[in-house]
Structures are given as structure tokens and as C-alpha cells.
Amino acid sequence: MKKKILAILVVAAAAGLGLSLSQRYFGDRVTATPAPKLQTANIIDTPRALPAFSLQTAGGTLSAENLKGSWTVVFVGFTHCPDVCPTTLTEMAQAQAIWAKSDLPNKPKLLFLSIDPERDSPEALAEYAAFFNKDTLTATAGEPQLGEFTRALGLVYMKVPQGDTYTMDHSSTLALLNPNAEFAGIIRPPLDPQAIARDLLTLSKNPL
């Protein structure tokens, strides 16, 4: 009888240990929601809140509240840009066309942020971006607001003298804001419009 009781206790202890080890090593894997598979977007583990901002648009101001509810791709540039900006906006227009066909109520957005407010009025900026895609959001801001906002996204820019005028050097990386208007990741060039479109639709369907 003693041997039988001892055997039962050993089995129970082993079962308890197995359960403990399973919870310790595999519990998170069982309960956690698997991260969606992405092709080109790099999502950070912990989204970062942005400092309060108020950007100027052709229709008024743009704040974090205006961007909440959907994923937003942010691209910095300027209307006098000779190559990178028109190329990127052309590529992103292909992604936007794919988004437009989806039946999601919270379709992804593209925000084109001018880092040249001296030459890019909100109205001129909106007209320029609409040439590529009419759904593109546009905004700009003066300093220090513009610098603070772009730095929070890990993006940089610099004014470079060029004869009697100047140009702007700037990041070509795209920044991603989640539906809480927090910095959540990046997309590095070269850009693949189809992959970008699929990734943003995947993110929109699978809340992180």
C-alpha cells in the first residue's frame, strides 16, 4: 500500500512539474497572439508615443487625433525635390490604389510632410501631392515643431546651399504610425509598392 501511495505521489509530482515547466517555457507562446507575417515593414516591439504636435494643412491643422484609427505611412520631402520625392510618391500611389480597393473601414493613409515650409505653402503642398494621389494627406510646420516631430520618427533633414538657392537633404525611409498615432516602425528603401500595400493591409486587419 505504501509503495502504491508513493507511486501516486511521484506521478502527481511529475505531472505538476510538467505543468509548471510547460507554463514557464511555453505559456507565452500559447496565449500570445502571433505577430502577423510582413514582407517589408519593420515593426518595433514597443510603440513610442509622439510629442504633442500641430501641423499645418491646406484645410487647417493636423494633430495626433486626426491620425488615430488607422495605420499611417509618413514620408518627408519637399515639392522642389528633383528625384526621390516624386519617385516615392509615384510608388506609394500604387500602394494607395491597392488600399482603395479594400473593404476595410480603417484603410491605411499616407502623410507627405514637407520639410521645406519656406517654399511649400500648405496649399501648394496639397496640390503637388494630389497630382500623384488625391487621398494623400499633406502637412508642414515651422521650427521647432517640424524638427521635433521628425526626430520622434527617427527621420532627419538638412538645408543645403545650392548656388543662389538651396535644396533639402532628407531621409528616404518611411515611418509607420499605428492606429493610436504612435511611432510603430519603418519601411526602408528600395520600396516595393505591392509589398507595402499588403503589409499595411495585414497590419490593419491584425491589431498588434
GROMACS .gro file of N, CA, C and O in nm, residues 127-184:
model
  232
  127GLU      N    1  -0.165   7.054  -5.351
  127GLU     CA    2  -0.180   7.045  -5.496
  127GLU      C    3  -0.074   6.953  -5.556
  127GLU      O    4  -0.103   6.872  -5.645
  128TYR      N    5   0.048   6.963  -5.507
  128TYR     CA    6   0.157   6.880  -5.557
  128TYR      C    7   0.129   6.732  -5.530
  128TYR      O    8   0.142   6.647  -5.619
  129ALA      N    9   0.091   6.699  -5.408
  129ALA     CA   10   0.068   6.558  -5.371
  129ALA      C   11  -0.053   6.500  -5.444
  129ALA      O   12  -0.054   6.382  -5.479
  130ALA      N   13  -0.154   6.582  -5.468
  130ALA     CA   14  -0.275   6.535  -5.534
  130ALA      C   15  -0.247   6.490  -5.677
  130ALA      O   16  -0.322   6.408  -5.733
  131PHE      N   17  -0.141   6.542  -5.738
  131PHE     CA   18  -0.103   6.500  -5.873
  131PHE      C   19  -0.072   6.350  -5.875
  131PHE      O   20  -0.097   6.283  -5.974
  132PHE      N   21  -0.018   6.298  -5.763
  132PHE     CA   22   0.017   6.157  -5.754
  132PHE      C   23  -0.100   6.073  -5.704
  132PHE      O   24  -0.129   5.966  -5.757
  133ASN      N   25  -0.168   6.122  -5.599
  133ASN     CA   26  -0.285   6.054  -5.545
  133ASN      C   27  -0.365   6.153  -5.461
  133ASN      O   28  -0.311   6.215  -5.369
  134LYS      N   29  -0.491   6.167  -5.494
  134LYS     CA   30  -0.574   6.268  -5.428
  134LYS      C   31  -0.601   6.238  -5.282
  134LYS      O   32  -0.643   6.327  -5.206
  135ASP      N   33  -0.577   6.113  -5.238
  135ASP     CA   34  -0.605   6.077  -5.099
  135ASP      C   35  -0.487   6.103  -5.005
  135ASP      O   36  -0.499   6.081  -4.884
  136THR      N   37  -0.375   6.148  -5.059
  136THR     CA   38  -0.257   6.172  -4.976
  136THR      C   39  -0.280   6.289  -4.881
  136THR      O   40  -0.322   6.397  -4.924
  137LEU      N   41  -0.252   6.267  -4.754
  137LEU     CA   42  -0.256   6.375  -4.656
  137LEU      C   43  -0.127   6.456  -4.668
  137LEU      O   44  -0.020   6.399  -4.693
  138THR      N   45  -0.135   6.586  -4.652
  138THR     CA   46  -0.016   6.670  -4.660
  138THR      C   47  -0.013   6.768  -4.544
  138THR      O   48  -0.117   6.812  -4.495
  139ALA      N   49   0.108   6.800  -4.500
  139ALA     CA   50   0.124   6.893  -4.389
  139ALA      C   51   0.267   6.945  -4.385
  139ALA      O   52   0.357   6.887  -4.446
  140THR      N   53   0.286   7.053  -4.315
  140THR     CA   54   0.419   7.106  -4.289
  140THR      C   55   0.412   7.182  -4.157
  140THR      O   56   0.308   7.186  -4.091
  141ALA      N   57   0.523   7.239  -4.117
  141ALA     CA   58   0.527   7.314  -3.991
  141ALA      C   59   0.656   7.395  -3.986
  141ALA      O   60   0.752   7.366  -4.059
  142GLY      N   61   0.657   7.495  -3.902
  142GLY     CA   62   0.778   7.572  -3.881
  142GLY      C   63   0.861   7.507  -3.771
  142GLY      O   64   0.821   7.408  -3.710
  143GLU      N   65   0.977   7.564  -3.747
  143GLU     CA   66   1.061   7.515  -3.638
  143GLU      C   67   1.018   7.580  -3.508
  143GLU      O   68   0.969   7.693  -3.507
  144PRO      N   69   1.035   7.513  -3.392
  144PRO     CA   70   1.099   7.382  -3.376
  144PRO      C   71   1.004   7.262  -3.392
  144PRO      O   72   1.044   7.149  -3.382
  145GLN      N   73   0.876   7.292  -3.420
  145GLN     CA   74   0.775   7.187  -3.430
  145GLN      C   75   0.813   7.080  -3.533
  145GLN      O   76   0.804   6.960  -3.507
  146LEU      N   77   0.858   7.125  -3.650
  146LEU     CA   78   0.892   7.032  -3.757
  146LEU      C   79   1.006   6.939  -3.716
  146LEU      O   80   0.999   6.818  -3.736
  147GLY      N   81   1.111   6.997  -3.657
  147GLY     CA   82   1.225   6.916  -3.614
  147GLY      C   83   1.189   6.818  -3.505
  147GLY      O   84   1.234   6.702  -3.507
  148GLU      N   85   1.108   6.859  -3.411
  148GLU     CA   86   1.068   6.771  -3.301
  148GLU      C   87   0.986   6.654  -3.353
  148GLU      O   88   1.005   6.540  -3.310
  149PHE      N   89   0.896   6.681  -3.446
  149PHE     CA   90   0.810   6.575  -3.499
  149PHE      C   91   0.891   6.474  -3.579
  149PHE      O   92   0.876   6.353  -3.561
  150THR      N   93   0.977   6.522  -3.666
  150THR     CA   94   1.054   6.429  -3.749
  150THR      C   95   1.154   6.349  -3.666
  150THR      O   96   1.174   6.230  -3.691
  151ARG      N   97   1.216   6.411  -3.568
  151ARG     CA   98   1.311   6.338  -3.483
  151ARG      C   99   1.241   6.227  -3.406
  151ARG      O  100   1.298   6.120  -3.384
  152ALA      N  101   1.117   6.251  -3.366
  152ALA     CA  102   1.041   6.148  -3.294
  152ALA      C  103   1.016   6.026  -3.382
  152ALA      O  104   0.993   5.916  -3.333
  153LEU      N  105   1.023   6.047  -3.514
  153LEU     CA  106   1.003   5.937  -3.609
  153LEU      C  107   1.136   5.878  -3.655
  153LEU      O  108   1.138   5.787  -3.739
  154GLY      N  109   1.246   5.932  -3.604
  154GLY     CA  110   1.378   5.884  -3.646
  154GLY      C  111   1.417   5.932  -3.784
  154GLY      O  112   1.503   5.872  -3.849
  155LEU      N  113   1.355   6.040  -3.832
  155LEU     CA  114   1.383   6.094  -3.965
  155LEU      C  115   1.462   6.224  -3.952
  155LEU      O  116   1.447   6.297  -3.854
  156VAL      N  117   1.545   6.253  -4.052
  156VAL     CA  118   1.629   6.372  -4.047
  156VAL      C  119   1.621   6.449  -4.179
  156VAL      O  120   1.583   6.394  -4.283
  157TYR      N  121   1.660   6.576  -4.174
  157TYR     CA  122   1.666   6.659  -4.294
  157TYR      C  123   1.767   6.772  -4.269
  157TYR      O  124   1.801   6.803  -4.155
  158MET      N  125   1.813   6.831  -4.378
  158MET     CA  126   1.912   6.938  -4.366
  158MET      C  127   1.904   7.028  -4.489
  158MET      O  128   1.895   6.981  -4.602
  159LYS      N  129   1.910   7.158  -4.465
  159LYS     CA  130   1.911   7.257  -4.574
  159LYS      C  131   2.051   7.266  -4.631
  159LYS      O  132   2.149   7.284  -4.557
  160VAL      N  133   2.063   7.256  -4.764
  160VAL     CA  134   2.194   7.255  -4.829
  160VAL      C  135   2.200   7.365  -4.934
  160VAL      O  136   2.122   7.362  -5.032
  161PRO      N  137   2.290   7.466  -4.917
  161PRO     CA  138   2.302   7.572  -5.017
  161PRO      C  139   2.336   7.514  -5.155
  161PRO      O  140   2.413   7.419  -5.166
  162GLN      N  141   2.277   7.575  -5.258
  162GLN     CA  142   2.299   7.526  -5.395
  162GLN      C  143   2.295   7.647  -5.488
  162GLN      O  144   2.191   7.683  -5.542
  163GLY      N  145   2.411   7.710  -5.509
  163GLY     CA  146   2.417   7.831  -5.588
  163GLY      C  147   2.342   7.944  -5.522
  163GLY      O  148   2.365   7.975  -5.404
  164ASP      N  149   2.248   8.003  -5.596
  164ASP     CA  150   2.169   8.112  -5.541
  164ASP      C  151   2.047   8.063  -5.464
  164ASP      O  152   1.970   8.143  -5.411
  165THR      N  153   2.029   7.934  -5.460
  165THR     CA  154   1.913   7.879  -5.391
  165THR      C  155   1.959   7.770  -5.293
  165THR      O  156   2.070   7.775  -5.241
  166TYR      N  157   1.876   7.673  -5.270
  166TYR     CA  158   1.912   7.564  -5.179
  166TYR      C  159   1.830   7.441  -5.212
  166TYR      O  160   1.730   7.447  -5.283
  167THR      N  161   1.874   7.328  -5.161
  167THR     CA  162   1.797   7.205  -5.169
  167THR      C  163   1.785   7.147  -5.028
  167THR      O  164   1.841   7.204  -4.933
  168MET      N  165   1.714   7.037  -5.015
  168MET     CA  166   1.696   6.975  -4.884
  168MET      C  167   1.739   6.829  -4.891
  168MET      O  168   1.687   6.753  -4.974
  169ASP      N  169   1.835   6.793  -4.808
  169ASP     CA  170   1.869   6.651  -4.792
  169ASP      C  171   1.777   6.595  -4.685
  169ASP      O  172   1.754   6.661  -4.583
  170HIS      N  173   1.727   6.473  -4.707
  170HIS     CA  174   1.632   6.419  -4.610
  170HIS      C  175   1.628   6.267  -4.615
  170HIS      O  176   1.674   6.205  -4.712
  171SER      N  177   1.572   6.208  -4.512
  171SER     CA  178   1.557   6.063  -4.505
  171SER      C  179   1.462   6.016  -4.615
  171SER      O  180   1.364   6.081  -4.647
  172SER      N  181   1.495   5.899  -4.672
  172SER     CA  182   1.404   5.837  -4.769
  172SER      C  183   1.328   5.721  -4.706
  172SER      O  184   1.242   5.660  -4.770
  173THR      N  185   1.360   5.692  -4.579
  173THR     CA  186   1.288   5.588  -4.505
  173THR      C  187   1.146   5.635  -4.475
  173THR      O  188   1.122   5.754  -4.451
  174LEU      N  189   1.052   5.543  -4.475
  174LEU     CA  190   0.914   5.572  -4.440
  174LEU      C  191   0.891   5.535  -4.294
  174LEU      O  192   0.937   5.430  -4.249
  175ALA      N  193   0.822   5.621  -4.221
  175ALA     CA  194   0.789   5.592  -4.081
  175ALA      C  195   0.645   5.544  -4.073
  175ALA      O  196   0.559   5.586  -4.151
  176LEU      N  197   0.618   5.455  -3.977
  176LEU     CA  198   0.484   5.399  -3.960
  176LEU      C  199   0.425   5.441  -3.826
  176LEU      O  200   0.489   5.429  -3.722
  177LEU      N  201   0.302   5.489  -3.833
  177LEU     CA  202   0.227   5.522  -3.711
  177LEU      C  203   0.113   5.422  -3.699
  177LEU      O  204   0.042   5.395  -3.797
  178ASN      N  205   0.094   5.367  -3.579
  178ASN     CA  206  -0.014   5.272  -3.559
  178ASN      C  207  -0.147   5.345  -3.538
  178ASN      O  208  -0.150   5.469  -3.536
  179PRO      N  209  -0.258   5.274  -3.523
  179PRO     CA  210  -0.388   5.341  -3.507
  179PRO      C  211  -0.401   5.427  -3.381
  179PRO      O  212  -0.501   5.498  -3.367
  180ASN      N  213  -0.304   5.420  -3.291
  180ASN     CA  214  -0.303   5.509  -3.175
  180ASN      C  215  -0.216   5.632  -3.202
  180ASN      O  216  -0.188   5.710  -3.110
  181ALA      N  217  -0.172   5.649  -3.326
  181ALA     CA  218  -0.085   5.759  -3.367
  181ALA      C  219   0.048   5.756  -3.291
  181ALA      O  220   0.102   5.860  -3.255
  182GLU      N  221   0.100   5.636  -3.270
  182GLU     CA  222   0.230   5.617  -3.207
  182GLU      C  223   0.330   5.569  -3.312
  182GLU      O  224   0.293   5.501  -3.408
  183PHE      N  225   0.457   5.605  -3.293
  183PHE     CA  226   0.559   5.556  -3.383
  183PHE      C  227   0.573   5.405  -3.362
  183PHE      O  228   0.597   5.358  -3.252
  184ALA      N  229   0.555   5.327  -3.471
  184ALA     CA  230   0.549   5.182  -3.457
  184ALA      C  231   0.647   5.106  -3.546
  184ALA      O  232   0.661   4.985  -3.530
   0.00000   0.00000   0.00000
